[in-house]
CSV table of N, CA and C in Angstrom, one decimal:
chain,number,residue,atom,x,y,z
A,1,UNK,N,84.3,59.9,151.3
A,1,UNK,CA,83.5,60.5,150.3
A,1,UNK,C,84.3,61.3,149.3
A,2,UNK,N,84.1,60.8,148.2
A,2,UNK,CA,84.9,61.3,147.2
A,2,UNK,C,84.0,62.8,147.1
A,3,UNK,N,84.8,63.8,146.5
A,3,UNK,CA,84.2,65.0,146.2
A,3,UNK,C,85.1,65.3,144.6
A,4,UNK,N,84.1,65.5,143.8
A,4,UNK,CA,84.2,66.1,142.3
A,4,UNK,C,84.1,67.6,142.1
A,5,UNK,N,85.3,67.9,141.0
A,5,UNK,CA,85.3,69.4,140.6
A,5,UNK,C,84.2,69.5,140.1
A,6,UNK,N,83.2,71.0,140.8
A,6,UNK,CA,82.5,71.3,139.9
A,6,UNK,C,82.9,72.9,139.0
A,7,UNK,N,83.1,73.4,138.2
A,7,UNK,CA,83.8,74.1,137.8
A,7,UNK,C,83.0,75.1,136.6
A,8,UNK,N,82.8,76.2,136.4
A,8,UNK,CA,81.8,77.1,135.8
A,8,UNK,C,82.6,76.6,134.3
A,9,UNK,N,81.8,76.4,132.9
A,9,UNK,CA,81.9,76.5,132.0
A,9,UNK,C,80.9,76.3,131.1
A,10,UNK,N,80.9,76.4,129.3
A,10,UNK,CA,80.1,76.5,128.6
A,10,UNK,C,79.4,75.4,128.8
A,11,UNK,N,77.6,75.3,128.6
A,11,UNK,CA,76.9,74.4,128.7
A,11,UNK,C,77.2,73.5,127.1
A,12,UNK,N,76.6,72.3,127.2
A,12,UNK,CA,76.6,71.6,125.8
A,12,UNK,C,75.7,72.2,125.3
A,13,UNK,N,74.5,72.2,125.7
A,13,UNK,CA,73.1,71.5,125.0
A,13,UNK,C,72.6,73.5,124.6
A,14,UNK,N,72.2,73.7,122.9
A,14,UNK,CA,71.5,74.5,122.9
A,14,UNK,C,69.7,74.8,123.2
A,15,UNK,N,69.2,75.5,123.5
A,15,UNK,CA,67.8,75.3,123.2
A,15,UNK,C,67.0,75.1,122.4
A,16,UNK,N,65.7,75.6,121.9
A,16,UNK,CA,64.9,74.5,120.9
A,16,UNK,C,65.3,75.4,119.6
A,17,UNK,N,64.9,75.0,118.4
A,17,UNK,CA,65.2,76.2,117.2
A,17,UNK,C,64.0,76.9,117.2
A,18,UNK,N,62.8,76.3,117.9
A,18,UNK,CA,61.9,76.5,117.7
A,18,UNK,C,61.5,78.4,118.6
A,19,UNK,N,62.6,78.0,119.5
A,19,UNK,CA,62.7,79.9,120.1
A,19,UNK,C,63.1,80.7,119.6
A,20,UNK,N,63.8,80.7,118.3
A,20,UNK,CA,63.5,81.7,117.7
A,20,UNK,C,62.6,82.4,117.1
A,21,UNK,N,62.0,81.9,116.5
A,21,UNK,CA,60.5,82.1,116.3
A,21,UNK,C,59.6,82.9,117.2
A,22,UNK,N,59.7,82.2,118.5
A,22,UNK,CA,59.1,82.7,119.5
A,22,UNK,C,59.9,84.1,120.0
A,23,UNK,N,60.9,84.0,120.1
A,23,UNK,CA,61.4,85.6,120.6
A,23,UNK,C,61.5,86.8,119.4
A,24,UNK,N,61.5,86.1,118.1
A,24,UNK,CA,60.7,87.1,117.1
A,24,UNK,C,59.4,87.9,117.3
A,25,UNK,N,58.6,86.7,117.3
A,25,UNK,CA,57.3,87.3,117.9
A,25,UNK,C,57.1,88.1,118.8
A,26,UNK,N,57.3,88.0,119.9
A,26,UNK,CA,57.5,88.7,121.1
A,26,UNK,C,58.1,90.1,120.8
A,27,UNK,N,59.3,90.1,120.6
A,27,UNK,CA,59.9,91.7,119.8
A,27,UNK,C,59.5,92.2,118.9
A,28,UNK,N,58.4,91.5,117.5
A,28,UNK,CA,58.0,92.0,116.7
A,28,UNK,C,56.3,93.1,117.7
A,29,UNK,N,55.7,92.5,118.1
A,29,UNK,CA,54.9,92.6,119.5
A,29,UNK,C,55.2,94.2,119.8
A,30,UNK,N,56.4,93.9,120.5
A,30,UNK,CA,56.5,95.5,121.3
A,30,UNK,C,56.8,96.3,120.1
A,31,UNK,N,57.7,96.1,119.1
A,31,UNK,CA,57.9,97.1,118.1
A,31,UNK,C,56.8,97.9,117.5
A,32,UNK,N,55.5,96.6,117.3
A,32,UNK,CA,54.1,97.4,116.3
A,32,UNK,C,53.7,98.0,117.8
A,33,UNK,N,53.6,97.9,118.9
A,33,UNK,CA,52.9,98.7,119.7
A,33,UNK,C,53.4,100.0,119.8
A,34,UNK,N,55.3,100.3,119.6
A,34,UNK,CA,55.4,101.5,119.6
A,34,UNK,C,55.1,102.5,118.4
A,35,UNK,N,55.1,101.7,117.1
A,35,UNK,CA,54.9,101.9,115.8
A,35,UNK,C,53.3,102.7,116.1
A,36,UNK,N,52.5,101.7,116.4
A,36,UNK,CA,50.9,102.1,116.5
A,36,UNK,C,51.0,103.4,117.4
A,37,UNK,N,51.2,103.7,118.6
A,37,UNK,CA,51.5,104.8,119.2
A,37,UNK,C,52.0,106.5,118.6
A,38,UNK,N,53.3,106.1,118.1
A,38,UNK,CA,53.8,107.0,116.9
A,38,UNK,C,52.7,107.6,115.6
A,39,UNK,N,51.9,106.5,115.3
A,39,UNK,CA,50.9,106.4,113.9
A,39,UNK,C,49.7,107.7,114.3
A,40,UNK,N,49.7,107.2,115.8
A,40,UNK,CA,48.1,108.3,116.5
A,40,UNK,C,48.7,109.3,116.8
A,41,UNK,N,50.1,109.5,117.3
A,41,UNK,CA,50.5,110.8,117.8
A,41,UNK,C,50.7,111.4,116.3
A,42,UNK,N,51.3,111.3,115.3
A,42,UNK,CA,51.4,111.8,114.1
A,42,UNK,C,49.9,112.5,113.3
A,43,UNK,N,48.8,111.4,113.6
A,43,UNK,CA,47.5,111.8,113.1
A,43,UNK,C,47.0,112.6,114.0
A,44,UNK,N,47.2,113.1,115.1
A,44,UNK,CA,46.9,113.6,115.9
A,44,UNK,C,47.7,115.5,116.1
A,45,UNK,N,48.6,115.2,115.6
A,45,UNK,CA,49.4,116.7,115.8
A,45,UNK,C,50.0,117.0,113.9
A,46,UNK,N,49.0,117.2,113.4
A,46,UNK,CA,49.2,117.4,111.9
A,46,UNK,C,50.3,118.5,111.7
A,47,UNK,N,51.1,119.4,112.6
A,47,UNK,CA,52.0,120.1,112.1
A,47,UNK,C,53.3,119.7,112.1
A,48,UNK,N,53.7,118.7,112.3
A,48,UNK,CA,55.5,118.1,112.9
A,48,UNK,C,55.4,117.2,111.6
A,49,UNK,N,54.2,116.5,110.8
A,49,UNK,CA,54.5,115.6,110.0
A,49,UNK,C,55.8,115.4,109.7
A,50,UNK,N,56.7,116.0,109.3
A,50,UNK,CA,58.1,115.5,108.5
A,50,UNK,C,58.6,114.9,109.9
A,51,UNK,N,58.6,115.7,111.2
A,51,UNK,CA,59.7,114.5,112.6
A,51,UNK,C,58.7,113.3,112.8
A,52,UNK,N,57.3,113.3,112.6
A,52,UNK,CA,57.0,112.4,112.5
A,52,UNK,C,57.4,110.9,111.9
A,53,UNK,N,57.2,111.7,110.4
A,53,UNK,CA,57.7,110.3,109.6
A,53,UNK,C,59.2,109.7,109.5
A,54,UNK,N,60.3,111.0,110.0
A,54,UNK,CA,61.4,110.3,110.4
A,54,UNK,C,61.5,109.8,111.5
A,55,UNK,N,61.1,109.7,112.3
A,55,UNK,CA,60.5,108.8,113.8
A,55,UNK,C,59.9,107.7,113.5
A,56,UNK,N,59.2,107.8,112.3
A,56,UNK,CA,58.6,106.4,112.1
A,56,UNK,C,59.8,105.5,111.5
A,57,UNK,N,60.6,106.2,110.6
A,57,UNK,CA,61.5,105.6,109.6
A,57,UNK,C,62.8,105.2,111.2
A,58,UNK,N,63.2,105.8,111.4
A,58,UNK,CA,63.7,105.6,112.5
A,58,UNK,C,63.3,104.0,113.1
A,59,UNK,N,62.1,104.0,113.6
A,59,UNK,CA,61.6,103.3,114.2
A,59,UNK,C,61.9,102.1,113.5
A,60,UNK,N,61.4,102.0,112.4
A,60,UNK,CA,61.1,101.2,111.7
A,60,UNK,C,62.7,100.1,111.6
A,61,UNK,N,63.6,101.3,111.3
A,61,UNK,CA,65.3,100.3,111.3
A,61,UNK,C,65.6,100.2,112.5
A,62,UNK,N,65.5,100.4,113.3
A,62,UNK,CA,65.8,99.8,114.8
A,62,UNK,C,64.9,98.9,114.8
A,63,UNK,N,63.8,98.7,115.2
A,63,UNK,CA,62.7,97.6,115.2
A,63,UNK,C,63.4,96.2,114.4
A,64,UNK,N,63.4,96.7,112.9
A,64,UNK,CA,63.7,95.3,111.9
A,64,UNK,C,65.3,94.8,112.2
A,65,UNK,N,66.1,95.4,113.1
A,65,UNK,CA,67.7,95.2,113.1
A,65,UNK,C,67.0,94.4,114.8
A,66,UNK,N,66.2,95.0,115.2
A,66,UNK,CA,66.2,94.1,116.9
A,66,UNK,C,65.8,92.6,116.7
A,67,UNK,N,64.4,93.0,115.5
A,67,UNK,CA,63.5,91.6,115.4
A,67,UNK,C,64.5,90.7,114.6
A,68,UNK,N,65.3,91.1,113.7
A,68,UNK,CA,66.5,90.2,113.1
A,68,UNK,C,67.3,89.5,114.0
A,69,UNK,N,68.2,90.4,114.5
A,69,UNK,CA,68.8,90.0,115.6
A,69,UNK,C,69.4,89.5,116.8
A,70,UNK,N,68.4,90.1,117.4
A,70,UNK,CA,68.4,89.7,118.6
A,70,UNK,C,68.1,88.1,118.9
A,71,UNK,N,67.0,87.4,118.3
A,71,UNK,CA,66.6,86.0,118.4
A,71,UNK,C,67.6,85.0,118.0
A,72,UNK,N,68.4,85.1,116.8
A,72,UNK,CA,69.0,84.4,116.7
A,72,UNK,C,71.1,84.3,117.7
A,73,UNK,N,70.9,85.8,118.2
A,73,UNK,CA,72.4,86.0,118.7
A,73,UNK,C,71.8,85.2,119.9
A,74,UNK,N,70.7,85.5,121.0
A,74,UNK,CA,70.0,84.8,121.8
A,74,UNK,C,70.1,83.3,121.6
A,75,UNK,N,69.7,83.1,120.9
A,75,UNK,CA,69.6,81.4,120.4
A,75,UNK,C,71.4,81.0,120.3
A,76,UNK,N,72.3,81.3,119.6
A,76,UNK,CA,73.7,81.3,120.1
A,76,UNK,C,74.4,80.9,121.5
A,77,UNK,N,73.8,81.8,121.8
A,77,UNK,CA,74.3,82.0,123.6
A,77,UNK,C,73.8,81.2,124.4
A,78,UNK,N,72.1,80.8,124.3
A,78,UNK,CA,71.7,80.4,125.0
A,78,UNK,C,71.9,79.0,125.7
A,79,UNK,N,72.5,78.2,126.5
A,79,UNK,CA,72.8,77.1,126.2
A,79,UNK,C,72.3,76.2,128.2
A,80,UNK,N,72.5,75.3,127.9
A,80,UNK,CA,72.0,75.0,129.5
A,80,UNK,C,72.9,73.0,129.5
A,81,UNK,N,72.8,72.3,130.4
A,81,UNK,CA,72.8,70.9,130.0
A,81,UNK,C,73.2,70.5,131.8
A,82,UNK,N,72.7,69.3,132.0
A,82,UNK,CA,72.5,68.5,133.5
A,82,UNK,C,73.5,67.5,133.5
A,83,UNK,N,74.2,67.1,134.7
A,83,UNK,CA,75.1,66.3,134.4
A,83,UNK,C,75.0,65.3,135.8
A,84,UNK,N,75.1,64.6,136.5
A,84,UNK,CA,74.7,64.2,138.0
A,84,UNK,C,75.8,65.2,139.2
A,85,UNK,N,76.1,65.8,138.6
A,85,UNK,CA,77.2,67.0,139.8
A,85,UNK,C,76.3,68.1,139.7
A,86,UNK,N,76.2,68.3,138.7
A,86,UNK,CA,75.1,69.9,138.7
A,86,UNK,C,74.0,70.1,137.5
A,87,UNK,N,73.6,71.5,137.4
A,87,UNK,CA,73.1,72.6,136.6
A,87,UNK,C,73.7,73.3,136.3
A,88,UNK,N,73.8,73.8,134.9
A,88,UNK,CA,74.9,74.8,133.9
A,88,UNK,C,73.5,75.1,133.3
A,89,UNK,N,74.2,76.8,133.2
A,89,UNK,CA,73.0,77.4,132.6
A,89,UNK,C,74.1,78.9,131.7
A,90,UNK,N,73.1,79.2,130.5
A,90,UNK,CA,74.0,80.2,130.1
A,90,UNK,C,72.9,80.9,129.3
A,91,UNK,N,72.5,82.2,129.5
A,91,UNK,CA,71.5,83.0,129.0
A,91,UNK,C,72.0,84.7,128.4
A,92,UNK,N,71.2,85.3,127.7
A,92,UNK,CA,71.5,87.0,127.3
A,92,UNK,C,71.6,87.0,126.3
A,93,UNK,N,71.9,88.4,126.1
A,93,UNK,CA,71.9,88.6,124.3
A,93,UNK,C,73.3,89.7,124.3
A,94,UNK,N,73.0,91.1,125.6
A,94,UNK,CA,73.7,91.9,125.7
A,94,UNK,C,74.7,91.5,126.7
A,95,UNK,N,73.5,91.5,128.0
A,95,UNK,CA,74.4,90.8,129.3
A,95,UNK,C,74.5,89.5,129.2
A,96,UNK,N,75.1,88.9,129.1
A,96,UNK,CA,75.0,87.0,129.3
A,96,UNK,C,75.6,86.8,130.6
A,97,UNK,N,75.4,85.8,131.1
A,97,UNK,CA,75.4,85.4,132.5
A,97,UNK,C,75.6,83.6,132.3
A,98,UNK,N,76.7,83.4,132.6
A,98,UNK,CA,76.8,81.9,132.6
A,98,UNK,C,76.8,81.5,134.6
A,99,UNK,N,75.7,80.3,134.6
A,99,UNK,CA,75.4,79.8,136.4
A,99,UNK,C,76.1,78.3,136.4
A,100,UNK,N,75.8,78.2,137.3
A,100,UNK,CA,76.2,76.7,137.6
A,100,UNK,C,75.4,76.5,139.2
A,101,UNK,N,74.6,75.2,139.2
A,101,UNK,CA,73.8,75.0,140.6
A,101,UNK,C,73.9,73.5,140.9
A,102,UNK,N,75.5,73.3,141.9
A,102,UNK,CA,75.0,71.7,142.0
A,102,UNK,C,73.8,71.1,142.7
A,103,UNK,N,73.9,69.9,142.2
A,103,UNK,CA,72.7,68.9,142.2
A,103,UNK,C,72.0,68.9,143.2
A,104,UNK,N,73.0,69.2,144.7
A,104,UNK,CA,72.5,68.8,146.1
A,104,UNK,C,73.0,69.7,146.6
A,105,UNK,N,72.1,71.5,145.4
A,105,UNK,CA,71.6,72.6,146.4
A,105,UNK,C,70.2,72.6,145.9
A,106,UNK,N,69.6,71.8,145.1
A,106,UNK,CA,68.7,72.0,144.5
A,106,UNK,C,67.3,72.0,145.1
A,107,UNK,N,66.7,73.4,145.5
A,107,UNK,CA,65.4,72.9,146.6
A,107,UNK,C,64.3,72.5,145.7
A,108,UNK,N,63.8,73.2,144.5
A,108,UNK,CA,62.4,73.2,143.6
A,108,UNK,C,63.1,73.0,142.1
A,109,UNK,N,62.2,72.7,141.6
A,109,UNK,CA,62.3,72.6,139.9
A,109,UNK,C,60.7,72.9,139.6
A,110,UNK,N,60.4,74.0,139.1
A,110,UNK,CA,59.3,74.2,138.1
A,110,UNK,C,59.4,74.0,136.3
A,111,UNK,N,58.6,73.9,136.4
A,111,UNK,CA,58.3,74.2,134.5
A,111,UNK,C,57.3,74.9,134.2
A,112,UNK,N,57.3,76.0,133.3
A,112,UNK,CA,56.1,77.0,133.1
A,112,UNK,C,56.2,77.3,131.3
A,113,UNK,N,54.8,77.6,130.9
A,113,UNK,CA,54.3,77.5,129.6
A,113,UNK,C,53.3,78.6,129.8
A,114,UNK,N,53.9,79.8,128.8
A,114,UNK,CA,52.5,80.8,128.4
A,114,UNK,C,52.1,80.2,127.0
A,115,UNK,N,51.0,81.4,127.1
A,115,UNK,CA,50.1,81.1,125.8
A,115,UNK,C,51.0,80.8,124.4
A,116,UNK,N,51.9,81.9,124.0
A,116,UNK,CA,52.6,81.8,123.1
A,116,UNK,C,53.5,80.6,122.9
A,117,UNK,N,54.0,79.9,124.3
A,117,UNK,CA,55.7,79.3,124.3
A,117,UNK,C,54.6,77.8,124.0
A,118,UNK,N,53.2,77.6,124.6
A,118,UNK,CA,52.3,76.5,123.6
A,118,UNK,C,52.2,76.6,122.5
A,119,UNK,N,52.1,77.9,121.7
A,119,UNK,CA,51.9,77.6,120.6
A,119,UNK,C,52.7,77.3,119.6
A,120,UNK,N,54.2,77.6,120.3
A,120,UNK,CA,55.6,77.2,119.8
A,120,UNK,C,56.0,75.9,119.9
A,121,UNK,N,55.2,75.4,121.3
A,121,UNK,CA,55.7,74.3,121.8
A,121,UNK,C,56.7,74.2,122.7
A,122,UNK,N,56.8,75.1,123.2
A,122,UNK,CA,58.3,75.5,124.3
A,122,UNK,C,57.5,75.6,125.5
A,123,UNK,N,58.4,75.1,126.5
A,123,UNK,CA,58.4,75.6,127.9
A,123,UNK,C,59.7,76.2,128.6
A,124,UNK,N,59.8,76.5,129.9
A,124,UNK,CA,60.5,76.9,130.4
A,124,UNK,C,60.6,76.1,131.6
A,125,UNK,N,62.1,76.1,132.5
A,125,UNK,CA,62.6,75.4,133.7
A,125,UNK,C,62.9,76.3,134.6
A,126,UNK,N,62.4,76.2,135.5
A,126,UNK,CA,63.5,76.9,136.5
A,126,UNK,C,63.6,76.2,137.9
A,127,UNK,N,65.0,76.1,138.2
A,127,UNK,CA,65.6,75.8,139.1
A,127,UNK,C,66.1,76.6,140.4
A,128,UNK,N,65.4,75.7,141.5
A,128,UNK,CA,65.6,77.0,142.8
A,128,UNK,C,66.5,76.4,143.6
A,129,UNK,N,67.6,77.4,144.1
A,129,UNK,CA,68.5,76.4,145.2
A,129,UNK,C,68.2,77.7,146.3
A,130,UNK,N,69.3,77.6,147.5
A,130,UNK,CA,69.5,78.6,148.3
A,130,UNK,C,70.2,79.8,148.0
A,131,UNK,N,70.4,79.8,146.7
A,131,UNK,CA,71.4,81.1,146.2
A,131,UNK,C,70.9,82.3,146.5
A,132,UNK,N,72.2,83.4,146.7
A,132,UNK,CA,71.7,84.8,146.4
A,132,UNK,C,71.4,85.6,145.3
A,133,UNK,N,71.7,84.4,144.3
A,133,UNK,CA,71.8,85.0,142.7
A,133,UNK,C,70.7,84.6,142.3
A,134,UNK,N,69.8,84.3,142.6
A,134,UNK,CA,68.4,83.5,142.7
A,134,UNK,C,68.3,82.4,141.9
A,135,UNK,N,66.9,82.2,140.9
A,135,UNK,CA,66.9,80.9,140.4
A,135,UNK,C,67.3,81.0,139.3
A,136,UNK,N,68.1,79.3,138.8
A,136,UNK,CA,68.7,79.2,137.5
A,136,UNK,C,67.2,79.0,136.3
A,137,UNK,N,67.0,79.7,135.2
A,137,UNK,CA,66.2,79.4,134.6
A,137,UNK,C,66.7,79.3,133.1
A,138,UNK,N,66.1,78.0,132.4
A,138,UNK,CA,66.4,77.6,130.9
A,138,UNK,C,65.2,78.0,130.4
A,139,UNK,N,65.3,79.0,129.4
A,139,UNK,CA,64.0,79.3,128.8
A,139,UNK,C,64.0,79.0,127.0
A,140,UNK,N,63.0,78.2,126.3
A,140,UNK,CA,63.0,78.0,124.9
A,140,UNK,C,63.0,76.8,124.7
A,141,UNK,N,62.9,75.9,126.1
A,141,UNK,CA,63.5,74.5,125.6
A,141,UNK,C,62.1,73.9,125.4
A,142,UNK,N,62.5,72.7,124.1
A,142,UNK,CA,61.4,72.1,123.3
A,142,UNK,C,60.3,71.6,124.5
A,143,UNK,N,59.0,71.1,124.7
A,143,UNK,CA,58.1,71.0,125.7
A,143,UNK,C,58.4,70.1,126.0
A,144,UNK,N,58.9,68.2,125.8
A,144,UNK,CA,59.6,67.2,125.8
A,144,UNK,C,60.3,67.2,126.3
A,145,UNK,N,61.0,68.3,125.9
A,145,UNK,CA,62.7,68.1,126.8
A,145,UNK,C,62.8,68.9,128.2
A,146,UNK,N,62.0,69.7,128.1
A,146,UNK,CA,61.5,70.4,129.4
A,146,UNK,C,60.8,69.3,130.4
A,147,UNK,N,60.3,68.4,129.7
A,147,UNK,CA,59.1,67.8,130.8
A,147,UNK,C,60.3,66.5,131.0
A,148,UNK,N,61.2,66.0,130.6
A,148,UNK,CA,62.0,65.4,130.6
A,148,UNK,C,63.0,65.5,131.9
A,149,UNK,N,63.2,67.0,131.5
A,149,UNK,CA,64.5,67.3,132.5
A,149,UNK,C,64.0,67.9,133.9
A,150,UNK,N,62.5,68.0,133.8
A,150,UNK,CA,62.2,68.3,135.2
A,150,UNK,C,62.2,66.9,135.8
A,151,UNK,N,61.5,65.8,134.8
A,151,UNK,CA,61.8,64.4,135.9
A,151,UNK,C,63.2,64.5,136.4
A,152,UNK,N,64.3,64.6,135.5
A,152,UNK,CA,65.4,63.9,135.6
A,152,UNK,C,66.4,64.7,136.9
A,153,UNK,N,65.6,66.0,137.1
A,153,UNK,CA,66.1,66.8,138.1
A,153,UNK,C,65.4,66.5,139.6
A,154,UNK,N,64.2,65.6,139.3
A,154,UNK,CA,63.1,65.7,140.7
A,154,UNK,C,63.8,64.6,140.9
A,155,UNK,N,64.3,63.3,140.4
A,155,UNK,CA,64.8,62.0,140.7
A,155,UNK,C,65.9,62.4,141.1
A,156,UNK,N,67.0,63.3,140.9
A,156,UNK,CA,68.2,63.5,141.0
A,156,UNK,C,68.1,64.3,142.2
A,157,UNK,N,67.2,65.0,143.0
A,157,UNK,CA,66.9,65.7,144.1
A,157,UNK,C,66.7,64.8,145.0
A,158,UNK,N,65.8,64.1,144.6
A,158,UNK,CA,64.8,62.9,145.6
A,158,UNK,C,66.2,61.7,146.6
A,159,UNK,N,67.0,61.7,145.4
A,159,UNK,CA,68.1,60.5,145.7
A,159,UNK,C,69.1,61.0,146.9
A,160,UNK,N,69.2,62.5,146.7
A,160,UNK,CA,70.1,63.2,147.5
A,160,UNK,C,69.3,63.7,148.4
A,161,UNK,N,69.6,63.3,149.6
A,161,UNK,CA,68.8,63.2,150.8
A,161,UNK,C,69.6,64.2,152.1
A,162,UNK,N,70.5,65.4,151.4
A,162,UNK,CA,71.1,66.5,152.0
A,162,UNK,C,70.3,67.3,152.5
A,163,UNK,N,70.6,68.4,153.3
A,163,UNK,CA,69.5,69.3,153.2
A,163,UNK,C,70.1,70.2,152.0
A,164,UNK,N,69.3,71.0,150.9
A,164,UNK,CA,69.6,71.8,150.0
A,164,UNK,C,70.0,73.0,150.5
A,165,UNK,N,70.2,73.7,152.0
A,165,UNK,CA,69.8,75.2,152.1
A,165,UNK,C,71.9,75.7,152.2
């Protein structure tokens, strides 16, 4: 039985362009919620107005520096690609975390879609083996390519007749 290096490195394949968009949204999202919060506390305690509105102003350039950048440095990093030895996966913005899960530890493969990653068109993968590091997950990939790579991981399971644990 021949045995092949499997060896931790950068994935090929980026995710969809279409997640950036989506992870804009989502941080634009939490930013107005803290914005709206700030707006009642301000209307509500009429004597601090001035720390108010520098709180807002505050808020406001942090907010537009996160919603700028964070999506696309994400989109950067993000990378994942399947090869018949394994799973390569590479995620974060701050922390990044590059995985690797070969083929024949592989126990589950899910794919999951919220409301928003439909309306983008994105789904998400995740990959379960026996690890302590838990499961490998690719999130942003186009819905196609998702629904693609879960076959191509369930046939690549199915063939390998190990036990995965």
């Amino acid at each position: 039985m021949e045995v092949t290096e499997v060896r931790l490195r950068p994935p090929r394949h980026l995710v969809s362009t279409k997640a950036v968009g989506y992870w804009t949204l989502r941080a634009l999202g939490g930013w107005l919620a803290v914005v709206a919060v700030q707006v009642v506390w301000m209307l509500n305690d009429g004597g601090h107005a001035r720390w108010h509105v520098a709180g807002l102003i505050l808020t406001g350039v942090l907010g537009a520096a996160h919603v700028i950048v964070m999506p696309r440095w994400r989109f950067r990093v993000h990378r994942w690609e399947v090869t018949s030895e394994a799973v390569y996966t590479q995620s974060g913005w701050f922390d990044q975390e590059r995985r690797i899960a070969p083929i024949s530890r592989i126990q589950t493969v899910d794919s999951e879609r919220g409301p928003f990653e439909r309306l983008f068109g994105l789904a998400n993968v995740t990959v379960t083996t026996a690890s302590a590091a838990g499961p490998l997950k690719i999130r942003g990939l186009a819905h196609d390519a998702a629904e693609q790579l879960v076959d191509r991981l369930t046939e690549g399971t199915a063939t390998d007749r190990s036990d995965a644990t």
